[in-house]
PDB file of C-alpha atoms in Angstrom:
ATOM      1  CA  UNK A   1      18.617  -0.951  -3.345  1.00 51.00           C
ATOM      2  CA  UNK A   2      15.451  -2.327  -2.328  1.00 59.00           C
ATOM      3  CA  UNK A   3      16.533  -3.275   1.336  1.00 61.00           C
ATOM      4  CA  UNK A   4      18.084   0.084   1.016  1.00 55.00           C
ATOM      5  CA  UNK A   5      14.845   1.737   1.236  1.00 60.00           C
ATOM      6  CA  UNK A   6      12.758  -0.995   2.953  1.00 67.00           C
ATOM      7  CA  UNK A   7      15.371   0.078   6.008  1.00 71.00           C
ATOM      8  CA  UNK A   8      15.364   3.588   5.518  1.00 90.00           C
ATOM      9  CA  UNK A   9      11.708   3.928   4.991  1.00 93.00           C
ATOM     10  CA  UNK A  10      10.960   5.864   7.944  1.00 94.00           C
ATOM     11  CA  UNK A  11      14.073   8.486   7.042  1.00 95.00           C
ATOM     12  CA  UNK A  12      13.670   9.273   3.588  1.00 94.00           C
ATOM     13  CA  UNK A  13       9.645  10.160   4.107  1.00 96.00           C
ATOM     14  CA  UNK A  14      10.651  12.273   6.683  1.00 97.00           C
ATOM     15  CA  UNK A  15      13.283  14.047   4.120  1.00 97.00           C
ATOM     16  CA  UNK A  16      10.585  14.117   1.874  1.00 97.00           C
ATOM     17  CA  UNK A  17       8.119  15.643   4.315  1.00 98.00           C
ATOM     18  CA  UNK A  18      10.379  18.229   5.708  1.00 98.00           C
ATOM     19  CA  UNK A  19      10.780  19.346   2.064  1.00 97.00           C
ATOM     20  CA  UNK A  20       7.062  19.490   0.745  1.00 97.00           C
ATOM     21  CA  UNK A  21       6.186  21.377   4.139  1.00 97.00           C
ATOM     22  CA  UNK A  22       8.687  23.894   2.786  1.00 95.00           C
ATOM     23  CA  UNK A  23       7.831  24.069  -0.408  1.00 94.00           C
ATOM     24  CA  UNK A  24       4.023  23.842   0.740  1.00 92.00           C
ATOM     25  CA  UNK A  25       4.832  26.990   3.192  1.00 91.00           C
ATOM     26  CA  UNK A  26       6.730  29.299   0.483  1.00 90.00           C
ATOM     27  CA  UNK A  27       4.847  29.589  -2.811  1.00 88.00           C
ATOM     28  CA  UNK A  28       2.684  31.038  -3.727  1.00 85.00           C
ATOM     29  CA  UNK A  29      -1.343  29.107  -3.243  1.00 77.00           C
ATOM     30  CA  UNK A  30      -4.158  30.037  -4.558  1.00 76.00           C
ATOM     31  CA  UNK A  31      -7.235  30.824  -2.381  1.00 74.00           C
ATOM     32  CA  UNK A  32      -9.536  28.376  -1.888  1.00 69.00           C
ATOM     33  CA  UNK A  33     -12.721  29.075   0.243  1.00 68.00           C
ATOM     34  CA  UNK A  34     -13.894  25.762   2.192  1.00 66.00           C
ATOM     35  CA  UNK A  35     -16.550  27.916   3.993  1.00 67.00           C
ATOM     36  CA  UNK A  36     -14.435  27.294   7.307  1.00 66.00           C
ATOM     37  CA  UNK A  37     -12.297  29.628   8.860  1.00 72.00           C
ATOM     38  CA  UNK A  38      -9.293  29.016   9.567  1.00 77.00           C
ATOM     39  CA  UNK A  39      -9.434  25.910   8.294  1.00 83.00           C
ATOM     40  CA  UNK A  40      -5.594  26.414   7.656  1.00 87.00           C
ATOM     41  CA  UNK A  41      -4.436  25.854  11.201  1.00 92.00           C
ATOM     42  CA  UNK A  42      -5.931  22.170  11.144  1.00 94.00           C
ATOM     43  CA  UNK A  43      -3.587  21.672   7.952  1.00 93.00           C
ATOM     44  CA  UNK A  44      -0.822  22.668  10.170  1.00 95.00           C
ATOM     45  CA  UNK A  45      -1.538  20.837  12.984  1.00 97.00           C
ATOM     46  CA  UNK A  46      -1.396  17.380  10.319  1.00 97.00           C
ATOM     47  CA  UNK A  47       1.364  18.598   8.650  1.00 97.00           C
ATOM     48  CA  UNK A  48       3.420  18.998  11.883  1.00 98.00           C
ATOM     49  CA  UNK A  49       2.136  15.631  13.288  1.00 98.00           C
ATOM     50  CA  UNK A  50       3.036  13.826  10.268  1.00 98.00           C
ATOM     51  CA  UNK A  51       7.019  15.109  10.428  1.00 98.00           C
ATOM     52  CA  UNK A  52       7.615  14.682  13.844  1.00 98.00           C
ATOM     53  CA  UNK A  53       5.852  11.495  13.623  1.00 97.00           C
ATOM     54  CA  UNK A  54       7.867  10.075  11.002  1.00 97.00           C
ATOM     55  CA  UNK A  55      10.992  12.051  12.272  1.00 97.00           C
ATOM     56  CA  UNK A  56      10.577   9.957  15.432  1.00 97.00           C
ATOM     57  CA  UNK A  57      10.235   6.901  13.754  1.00 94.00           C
ATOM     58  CA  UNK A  58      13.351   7.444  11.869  1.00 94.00           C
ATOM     59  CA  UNK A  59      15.143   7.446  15.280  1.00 92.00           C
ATOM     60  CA  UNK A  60      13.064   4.871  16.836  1.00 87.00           C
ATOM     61  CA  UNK A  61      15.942   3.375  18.693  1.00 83.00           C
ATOM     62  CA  UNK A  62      17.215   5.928  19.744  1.00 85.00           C
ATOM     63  CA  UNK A  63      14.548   7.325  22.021  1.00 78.00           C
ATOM     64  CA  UNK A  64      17.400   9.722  23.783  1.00 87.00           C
ATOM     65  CA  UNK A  65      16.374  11.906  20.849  1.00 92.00           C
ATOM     66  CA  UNK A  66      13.193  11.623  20.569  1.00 94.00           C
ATOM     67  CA  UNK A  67      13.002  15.601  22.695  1.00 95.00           C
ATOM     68  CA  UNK A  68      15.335  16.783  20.523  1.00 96.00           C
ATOM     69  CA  UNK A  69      13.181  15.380  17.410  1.00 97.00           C
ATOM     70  CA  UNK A  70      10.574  17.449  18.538  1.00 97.00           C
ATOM     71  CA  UNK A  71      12.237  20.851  19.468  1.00 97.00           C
ATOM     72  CA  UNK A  72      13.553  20.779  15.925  1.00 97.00           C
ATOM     73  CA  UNK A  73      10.346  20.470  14.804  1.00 97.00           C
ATOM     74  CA  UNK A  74       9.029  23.399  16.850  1.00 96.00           C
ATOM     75  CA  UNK A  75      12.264  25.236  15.758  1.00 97.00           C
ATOM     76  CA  UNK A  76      11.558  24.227  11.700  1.00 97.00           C
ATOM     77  CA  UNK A  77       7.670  25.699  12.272  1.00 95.00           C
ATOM     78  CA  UNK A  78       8.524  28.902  13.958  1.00 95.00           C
ATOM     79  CA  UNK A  79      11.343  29.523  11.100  1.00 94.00           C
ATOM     80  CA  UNK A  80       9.164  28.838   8.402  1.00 94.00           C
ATOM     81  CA  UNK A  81       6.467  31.159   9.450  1.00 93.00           C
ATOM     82  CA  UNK A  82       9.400  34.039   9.928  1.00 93.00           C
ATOM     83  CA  UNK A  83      10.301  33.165   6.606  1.00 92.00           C
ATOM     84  CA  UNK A  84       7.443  33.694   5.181  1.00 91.00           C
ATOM     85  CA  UNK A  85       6.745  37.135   6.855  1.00 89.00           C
ATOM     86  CA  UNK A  86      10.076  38.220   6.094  1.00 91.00           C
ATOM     87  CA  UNK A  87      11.181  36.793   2.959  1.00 87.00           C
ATOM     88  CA  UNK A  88       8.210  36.302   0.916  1.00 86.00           C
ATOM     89  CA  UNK A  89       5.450  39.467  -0.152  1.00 84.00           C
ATOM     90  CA  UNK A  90       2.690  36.677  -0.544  1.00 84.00           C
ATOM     91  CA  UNK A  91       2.812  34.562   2.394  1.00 82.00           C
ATOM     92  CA  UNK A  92       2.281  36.181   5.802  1.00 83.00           C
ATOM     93  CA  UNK A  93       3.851  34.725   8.994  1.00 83.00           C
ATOM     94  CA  UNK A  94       1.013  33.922  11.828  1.00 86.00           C
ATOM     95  CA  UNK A  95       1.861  33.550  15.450  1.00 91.00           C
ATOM     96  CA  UNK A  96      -1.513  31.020  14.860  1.00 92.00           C
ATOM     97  CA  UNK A  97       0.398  29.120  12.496  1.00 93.00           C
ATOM     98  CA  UNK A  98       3.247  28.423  14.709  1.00 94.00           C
ATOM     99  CA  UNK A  99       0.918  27.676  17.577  1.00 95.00           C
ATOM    100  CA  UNK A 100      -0.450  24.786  14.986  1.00 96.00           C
ATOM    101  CA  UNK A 101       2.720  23.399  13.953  1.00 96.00           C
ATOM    102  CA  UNK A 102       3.536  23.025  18.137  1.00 96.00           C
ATOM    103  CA  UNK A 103       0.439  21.208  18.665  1.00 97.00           C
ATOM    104  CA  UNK A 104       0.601  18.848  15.759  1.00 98.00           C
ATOM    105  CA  UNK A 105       4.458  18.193  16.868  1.00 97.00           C
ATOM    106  CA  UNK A 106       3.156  17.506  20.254  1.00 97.00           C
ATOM    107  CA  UNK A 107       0.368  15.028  19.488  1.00 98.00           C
ATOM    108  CA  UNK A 108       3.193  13.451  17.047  1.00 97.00           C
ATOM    109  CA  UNK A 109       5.071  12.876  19.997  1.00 97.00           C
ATOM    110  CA  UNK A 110       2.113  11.885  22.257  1.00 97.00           C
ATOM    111  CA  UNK A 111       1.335   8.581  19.076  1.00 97.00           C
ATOM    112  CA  UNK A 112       4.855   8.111  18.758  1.00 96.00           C
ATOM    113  CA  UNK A 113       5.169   7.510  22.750  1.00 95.00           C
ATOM    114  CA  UNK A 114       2.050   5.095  22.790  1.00 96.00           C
ATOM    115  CA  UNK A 115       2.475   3.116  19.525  1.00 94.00           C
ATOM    116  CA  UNK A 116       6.169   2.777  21.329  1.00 91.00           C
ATOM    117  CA  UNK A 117       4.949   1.782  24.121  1.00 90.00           C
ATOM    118  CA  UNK A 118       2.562  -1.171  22.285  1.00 90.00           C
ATOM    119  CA  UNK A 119       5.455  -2.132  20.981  1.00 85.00           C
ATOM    120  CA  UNK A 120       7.219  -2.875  23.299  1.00 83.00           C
ATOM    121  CA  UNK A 121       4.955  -4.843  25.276  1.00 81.00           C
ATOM    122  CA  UNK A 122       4.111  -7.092  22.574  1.00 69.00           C
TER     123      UNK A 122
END
C-alpha cells in the first residue's frame, strides 16, 4: 500500500485537487473582506496552477499529453464557472474567473516545462 501511494503520489493529489476546487467553487462561502479587491482572481490563478501542475506531473512521462492536460484544465474552469451561474442561486459565474483559472493553468504549464527541463539535464 505504501509503494502504492509513494508511486501514485502525483495522481491521487491531483484527484484530490480537482475535487476540493469543486467543492471550493459550489457552496456556499461566507464573505470575507481582505480590504483587496478582487482578491478572488489571485485564488484562482493558484488554484488552477496547482491542478494542472500536479495533473502534469501525474503524466510526467508522457509529455504527448501534457496539451491535452492543460485544455482540460481550461475546459474544467470554464465549466465550473457556468455551473455556478447556472446551477447554483449563490455563486455567480465570472468571465474574470475563467480568465484566472487560464492563467494559473498556463503558468502551471510554463513550471511544469522548466522543472522538466532541469530534469532532464541533470
Amino acid at each position: 500500500m505504501k509503494n502504492l501511494f509513494k508511486d501514485n503520489f502525483f495522481l491521487i493529489a491531483a484527484f484530490v485537487i480537482t475535487i476540493v476546487i469543486s467543492c471550493l467553487s459550489l457552496i456556499k462561502t461566507p464573505k470575507i473582506d481582505t480590504g483587496f479587491s478582487n482578491i478572488d482572481k489571485l485564488y484562482h490563478l493558484f488554484a488552477y496552477f496547482t491542478l494542472s501542475l500536479f495533473w502534469l506531473f501525474s503524466f510526467y512521462k508522457k509529455s504527448s499529453l501534457k496539451y491535452f492536460i492543460v485544455l482540460a484544465c481550461l475546459i474544467y474552469g470554464i465549466l465550473i464557472e457556468v455551473i455556478q451561474h447556472t446551477l447554483t442561486t449563490y455563486r455567480t459565474g465570472d468571465y474574470k474567473d475563467a480568465i484566472a483559472n487560464t492563467l494559473g493553468s498556463i503558468f502551471g504549464l510554463i513550471v511544469f516545462n522548466q522543472i522538466k527541463k532541469k530534469i532532464e539535464v541533470n
